[in-house]
Coordinates of C-alpha atoms in Angstrom, one line a residue:
X1 CA 186.5 84.8 74.0
X2 CA 187.6 88.4 73.8
X3 CA 190.3 89.7 76.2
X4 CA 187.7 91.9 77.9
X5 CA 185.4 88.9 78.4
X6 CA 188.2 86.7 79.6
X7 CA 189.3 89.4 82.1
X8 CA 185.8 89.7 83.4
X9 CA 185.4 85.9 83.8
X10 CA 188.8 85.7 85.5
X11 CA 187.6 88.2 88.1
X12 CA 184.7 86.1 89.2
X13 CA 185.5 84.4 92.5
X14 CA 185.4 80.7 92.7
X15 CA 185.0 80.1 96.5
X16 CA 183.9 82.0 99.6
X17 CA 187.6 82.3 100.5
X18 CA 187.6 85.3 98.3
X19 CA 185.9 87.4 101.0
X20 CA 189.2 87.4 102.9
X21 CA 191.2 89.1 100.2
X22 CA 190.5 92.5 101.6
X23 CA 192.6 94.7 104.0
X24 CA 192.6 92.7 107.2
X25 CA 192.3 95.9 109.2
X26 CA 189.0 97.0 107.5
X27 CA 185.8 96.5 109.4
X28 CA 183.7 93.5 108.3
X29 CA 181.0 93.1 110.9
X30 CA 179.5 95.6 113.3
X31 CA 176.9 94.6 115.9
X32 CA 174.3 96.9 117.5
X33 CA 173.4 97.8 121.0
X34 CA 170.6 95.2 121.0
X35 CA 172.8 92.5 119.5
X36 CA 174.8 89.7 121.1
X37 CA 177.7 90.5 121.6
X38 CA 176.8 94.2 121.9
X39 CA 178.6 97.0 120.0
X40 CA 181.3 94.7 118.7
X41 CA 183.4 95.3 115.5
X42 CA 185.3 92.6 113.8
X43 CA 187.8 93.4 111.1
X44 CA 188.3 91.1 108.1
X45 CA 191.4 89.8 109.8
X46 CA 189.6 89.1 113.0
X47 CA 186.7 87.5 111.2
X48 CA 189.1 85.2 109.4
X49 CA 190.7 84.3 112.8
X50 CA 187.3 83.5 114.4
X51 CA 186.4 81.3 111.4
X52 CA 189.7 79.4 111.8
X53 CA 189.1 79.1 115.5
X54 CA 185.6 77.7 115.0
X55 CA 187.0 75.1 112.5
X56 CA 189.7 74.0 114.9
X57 CA 187.2 73.5 117.8
X58 CA 184.7 71.7 115.5
X59 CA 187.4 69.3 114.3
X60 CA 188.2 68.3 117.9
X61 CA 184.5 67.7 118.6
X62 CA 183.6 66.2 115.3
X63 CA 186.0 63.3 115.0
X64 CA 188.4 62.8 117.9
X65 CA 190.1 59.9 116.1
X66 CA 190.9 61.6 112.8
X67 CA 190.7 65.2 113.9
X68 CA 189.0 66.3 110.8
X69 CA 185.6 67.1 109.3
X70 CA 184.8 64.9 106.4
X71 CA 184.2 66.9 103.2
X72 CA 180.5 67.0 102.4
X73 CA 179.3 66.4 105.9
X74 CA 176.0 68.4 106.6
X75 CA 176.1 70.5 109.7
X76 CA 172.7 72.1 110.6
X77 CA 172.3 75.1 112.8
X78 CA 169.3 76.7 114.5
X79 CA 170.6 80.1 115.5
X80 CA 169.2 83.6 115.8
X81 CA 170.6 86.3 113.5
X82 CA 173.9 87.7 114.7
X83 CA 177.7 87.5 114.7
X84 CA 177.7 83.9 116.0
X85 CA 175.3 82.8 113.3
X86 CA 177.4 84.3 110.5
X87 CA 180.7 82.9 111.8
X88 CA 179.0 79.4 112.1
X89 CA 178.0 79.6 108.4
X90 CA 181.4 80.7 107.1
X91 CA 183.3 78.3 109.2
X92 CA 181.1 75.3 108.2
X93 CA 181.5 76.0 104.5
X94 CA 185.3 76.8 104.7
X95 CA 185.8 73.5 106.5
X96 CA 184.4 71.9 103.3
X97 CA 181.3 70.9 105.2
X98 CA 177.8 71.8 104.1
X99 CA 176.0 74.5 106.1
X100 CA 172.2 73.8 106.5
X101 CA 170.8 76.8 108.5
X102 CA 167.3 76.4 109.9
X103 CA 164.7 78.8 111.1
X104 CA 165.0 78.8 114.9
X105 CA 161.2 79.4 115.2
X106 CA 160.4 75.9 113.7
X107 CA 158.6 73.2 115.7
X108 CA 160.1 69.8 116.5
X109 CA 158.3 68.0 113.7
X110 CA 159.5 70.5 111.1
X111 CA 163.1 70.3 112.3
X112 CA 163.0 66.5 112.3
X113 CA 162.0 66.6 108.6
X114 CA 164.9 68.9 107.6
X115 CA 167.5 67.1 109.7
X116 CA 166.5 63.8 108.4
X117 CA 166.2 64.9 104.8
X118 CA 169.6 66.6 104.9
X119 CA 171.2 63.6 106.7
X120 CA 172.7 66.1 109.2
X121 CA 175.7 64.9 111.2
X122 CA 175.5 67.6 113.8
X123 CA 173.0 70.3 115.0
X124 CA 174.4 73.6 116.4
X125 CA 172.2 75.6 118.8
X126 CA 172.7 78.7 121.0
X127 CA 174.7 78.4 124.2
X128 CA 171.6 78.9 126.3
X129 CA 169.5 76.2 124.6
X130 CA 168.4 73.2 126.7
X131 CA 166.6 69.9 126.3
X132 CA 163.2 71.7 126.0
X133 CA 164.4 73.5 122.8
X134 CA 162.3 72.3 119.8
X135 CA 165.4 71.8 117.6
X136 CA 167.2 69.9 120.4
X137 CA 164.3 67.6 120.9
X138 CA 164.3 66.9 117.1
X139 CA 168.0 66.1 117.1
X140 CA 167.7 63.9 120.2
X141 CA 164.9 61.9 118.6
X142 CA 167.1 61.3 115.5
X143 CA 170.2 60.6 117.6
X144 CA 172.1 63.5 116.1
X145 CA 174.8 65.1 118.3
X146 CA 174.0 68.6 119.5
X147 CA 176.6 71.3 119.9
X148 CA 176.3 74.8 121.4
X149 CA 178.0 77.9 120.1
X150 CA 178.7 81.0 122.2
X151 CA 180.7 84.2 122.1
X152 CA 183.3 84.1 124.9
X153 CA 183.2 87.7 126.2
X154 CA 186.3 87.3 128.3
X155 CA 188.4 86.0 125.4
X156 CA 186.5 87.9 122.7
X157 CA 186.0 84.8 120.6
X158 CA 183.8 82.0 119.4
X159 CA 183.4 79.0 121.6
X160 CA 181.9 75.5 120.8
X161 CA 180.9 72.8 123.1
X162 CA 178.7 69.6 123.3
X163 CA 175.3 70.4 124.7
X164 CA 175.4 69.8 128.5
X165 CA 179.2 69.9 128.7
X166 CA 180.9 72.9 130.2
X167 CA 182.8 74.6 127.3
X168 CA 186.5 75.1 127.5
X169 CA 188.3 78.3 126.7
X170 CA 188.1 79.6 123.1
X171 CA 190.7 78.3 120.7
X172 CA 192.3 81.5 119.5
X173 CA 195.2 82.4 117.2
X174 CA 194.6 79.4 114.9
X175 CA 196.2 79.7 111.5
X176 CA 193.6 80.0 108.7
X177 CA 194.2 77.5 105.9
X178 CA 191.3 77.3 103.4
X179 CA 193.4 76.1 100.5
X180 CA 191.5 72.8 100.2
X181 CA 188.2 74.5 99.5
X182 CA 187.0 73.7 95.9
X183 CA 184.6 75.6 93.7
X184 CA 182.3 72.5 93.3
X185 CA 182.2 71.8 97.1
X186 CA 178.6 72.1 98.3
X187 CA 178.6 75.1 100.6
X188 CA 174.9 75.6 101.5
X189 CA 171.9 73.3 101.7
X190 CA 168.5 75.0 101.8
X191 CA 165.0 73.8 101.1
X192 CA 162.3 75.3 98.9
X193 CA 159.1 76.6 100.5
X194 CA 157.2 73.5 99.5
X195 CA 154.2 75.4 98.2
X196 CA 153.6 72.7 95.6
X197 CA 154.4 69.7 97.8
X198 CA 157.1 68.6 100.2
X199 CA 160.1 71.0 100.5
X200 CA 162.9 70.0 98.2
X201 CA 166.6 70.3 99.1
X202 CA 168.6 72.8 97.1
X203 CA 172.4 72.2 97.3
X204 CA 174.4 75.3 96.3
X205 CA 178.2 75.1 95.7
X206 CA 180.9 77.6 96.5
X207 CA 180.9 78.5 92.8
X208 CA 177.2 79.1 92.9
X209 CA 177.3 81.4 95.9
X210 CA 180.5 83.2 94.7
X211 CA 179.0 84.0 91.3
X212 CA 175.9 85.3 93.0
X213 CA 177.7 87.6 95.4
X214 CA 179.8 88.8 92.6
X215 CA 176.8 89.6 90.4
X216 CA 174.9 91.4 93.3
X217 CA 177.9 93.5 94.2
X218 CA 178.3 94.5 90.6
X219 CA 174.6 95.2 90.1
X220 CA 174.6 97.8 93.0
X221 CA 178.1 99.0 92.6
X222 CA 179.0 97.9 96.2
X223 CA 182.3 99.2 97.5
X224 CA 184.4 99.1 100.7
X225 CA 182.6 102.3 101.7
X226 CA 179.2 100.6 101.9
X227 CA 177.6 99.2 105.0
X228 CA 174.4 97.2 104.8
X229 CA 172.0 97.1 107.7
X230 CA 171.1 93.4 107.6
X231 CA 167.6 92.7 109.0
X232 CA 166.7 89.7 106.9
X233 CA 167.2 86.2 108.4
X234 CA 170.6 84.5 107.7
X235 CA 168.8 81.1 107.3
X236 CA 167.4 82.5 104.0
X237 CA 169.2 83.5 100.7
X238 CA 167.9 87.0 100.9
X239 CA 169.8 87.9 104.1
X240 CA 172.7 85.5 103.7
X241 CA 173.6 86.2 100.0
X242 CA 171.6 89.2 98.9
X243 CA 172.9 91.4 101.8
X244 CA 175.6 89.5 103.6
X245 CA 177.9 87.7 101.2
X246 CA 177.6 90.3 98.5
X247 CA 178.8 93.0 101.0
X248 CA 181.7 90.9 102.3
X249 CA 182.8 90.2 98.7
X250 CA 182.8 94.0 98.0
X251 CA 185.0 94.7 101.0
X252 CA 182.2 96.6 102.7
X253 CA 180.8 95.9 106.1
X254 CA 177.7 94.4 107.7
X255 CA 175.7 96.0 110.5
X256 CA 174.0 93.1 112.4
X257 CA 171.0 93.7 114.5
X258 CA 169.4 90.6 116.1
X259 CA 166.1 91.0 114.1
X260 CA 164.0 93.5 112.4
X261 CA 162.5 96.0 114.9
X262 CA 160.6 99.0 113.7
X263 CA 161.3 100.9 116.9
X264 CA 165.1 100.4 116.7
X265 CA 165.6 100.3 112.9
X266 CA 166.5 103.9 112.1
X267 CA 168.3 104.6 115.4
X268 CA 170.6 101.6 114.9
X269 CA 170.9 102.2 111.2
X270 CA 172.3 105.7 112.0
X271 CA 174.4 104.5 114.9
X272 CA 176.1 102.0 112.7
X273 CA 176.6 104.4 109.8
X274 CA 174.9 102.1 107.4
X275 CA 174.4 103.1 103.8
X276 CA 171.8 100.7 102.5
X277 CA 169.4 97.9 103.4
X278 CA 167.5 95.1 101.7
X279 CA 164.2 93.8 102.9
X280 CA 160.8 92.3 102.0
X281 CA 157.9 94.6 101.0
X282 CA 156.2 94.0 104.4
X283 CA 159.2 95.6 106.2
X284 CA 159.2 98.6 103.9
X285 CA 155.5 99.1 104.6
X286 CA 156.0 98.9 108.3
X287 CA 158.8 101.5 108.1
X288 CA 156.5 103.8 106.2
X289 CA 154.0 103.6 109.0
X290 CA 156.6 104.8 111.6
X291 CA 158.2 108.3 111.8
X292 CA 161.4 108.6 109.8
X293 CA 164.3 110.4 111.5
X294 CA 164.9 114.0 110.7
X295 CA 167.3 114.8 109.2
X296 CA 167.3 111.6 107.1
X297 CA 170.4 109.4 107.4
X298 CA 172.6 108.6 104.5
X299 CA 170.7 106.1 102.3
X300 CA 172.5 105.3 99.1
X301 CA 169.8 102.9 98.0
X302 CA 167.0 100.6 99.3
X303 CA 166.6 97.1 97.9
X304 CA 163.4 95.1 97.9
X305 CA 163.2 91.4 97.2
X306 CA 161.4 88.0 98.0
X307 CA 158.0 89.2 96.8
X308 CA 156.5 91.9 94.6
X309 CA 156.7 95.5 95.8
X310 CA 153.4 97.4 95.1
X311 CA 154.0 100.4 92.9
X312 CA 152.4 102.7 95.5
X313 CA 154.8 101.5 98.2
X314 CA 157.7 101.8 95.8
X315 CA 156.9 105.5 95.2
X316 CA 156.0 106.3 98.8
X317 CA 159.3 104.8 99.9
X318 CA 161.4 106.8 97.4
X319 CA 159.6 110.0 98.3
X320 CA 159.8 109.4 102.1
X321 CA 163.5 108.4 102.2
X322 CA 164.8 110.5 99.2
X323 CA 166.6 107.4 98.1
X324 CA 166.4 105.2 95.0
X325 CA 164.5 102.0 95.5
X326 CA 165.5 98.9 93.5
X327 CA 163.6 95.7 93.2
X328 CA 165.2 92.3 92.6
X329 CA 163.7 89.0 91.6
X330 CA 165.3 85.9 93.1
X331 CA 165.0 82.2 93.6
X332 CA 166.8 79.9 96.1
X333 CA 167.5 77.5 93.2
X334 CA 169.4 80.3 91.4
X335 CA 171.6 81.2 94.4
X336 CA 169.3 84.2 95.0
X337 CA 169.3 87.1 92.6
X338 CA 168.3 86.6 89.0
X339 CA 167.6 90.1 87.9
X340 CA 167.2 93.6 89.3
X341 CA 166.2 97.2 88.5
X342 CA 169.2 99.3 87.5

C-alpha cells in the first residue's frame, strides 16, 4: 500500500463517534418554525450531551439490576422526523445497541412483523402516544416494553419514560463516554422493501455506516459551511445516511423540518440558511410545480436518489434553480450510496 493510499485509509472513520470530533461550539442541528421543538439550535457539544443523557436514562429504564444496555440489544422506534428522532438513533447506536427505526405510518400488523423479526427488546414512541397507537398495540401484543421520548422544554433536554408513567426531570450534564463502541458493532437494522417476497433484515455495522458517510461527504465535497435541508424520512437510509450522517461527519449542520411540505419548503430552506438538499424525484417534481422564491436562495447543489430521475425533470430542475443536480444510486444493503454523478 502506498503512503497516499495508507493515509486515505487511515482517514476513514470506524464508528459514529467520529461525528463528535468537530468544534463543540459549531452548530449541528437546527429545527424550523414548524418543528418540535421549534427554532432550536444544538451545537455538536450540546448534541453529544443530549446523546449521553439519553443513554443514561435508557440504562436506568432498561435494566434496573445491572444498569446497562446489553450490547447488540435491538431497540425499535416509531417516531416522526425531528430532533428527538435523530438523538434517539445516535444514542441507541452509541450505547452499543442496535437502532431499528420504523415508519410511524405503519399499521399494527406491519409493526408486529418488524418487531418480531428484529427481536426488539424495547419500542420507543412519541410522548403523546397512547394505547390506541398502532405501534403501541403491536408492542403490547408481543409483550414488548414501550417507552416514550420527549423534549423537556423547561430543561431544554431529552426525556425518556415508560409509557403511562409520568416522566421525571431530564438527566442532564452526563459525561459522554463512547470508548466501548466497536467498528463491527451492529448500529442499524433495516428491512428491504420486500418487492420479491417477505422483507429481509439488513444489519449495518458502525464501520458500514461510517464508510458510507465518509464516501458521501467526499463525493459532494461537504464542509462545515454546508447545511442540508433534510426532508427525507430518518427511518430510511436516504435521509439518515445520505443527508444526515454524511453532513454530521463533515462538520456541517442539518436543518430539520418535521416532514416535506411544498408550501413551507423554500421559506424554511431560506430561514435556516440551508445550502443543499437531497430528495426523491417525486419531491423535485412537486417543487417544480410550485413557485420558486425570487431571488433564489443559495443552492450549492441538489441531490436526487432512491429512484430514477427523468432527464426532463433533471434539466428543468437545473434551469429553474440555477444549481447543479446530481443523481445517486443506492441500496440499503450497501449502506446507501453506491455511485453518483460528479
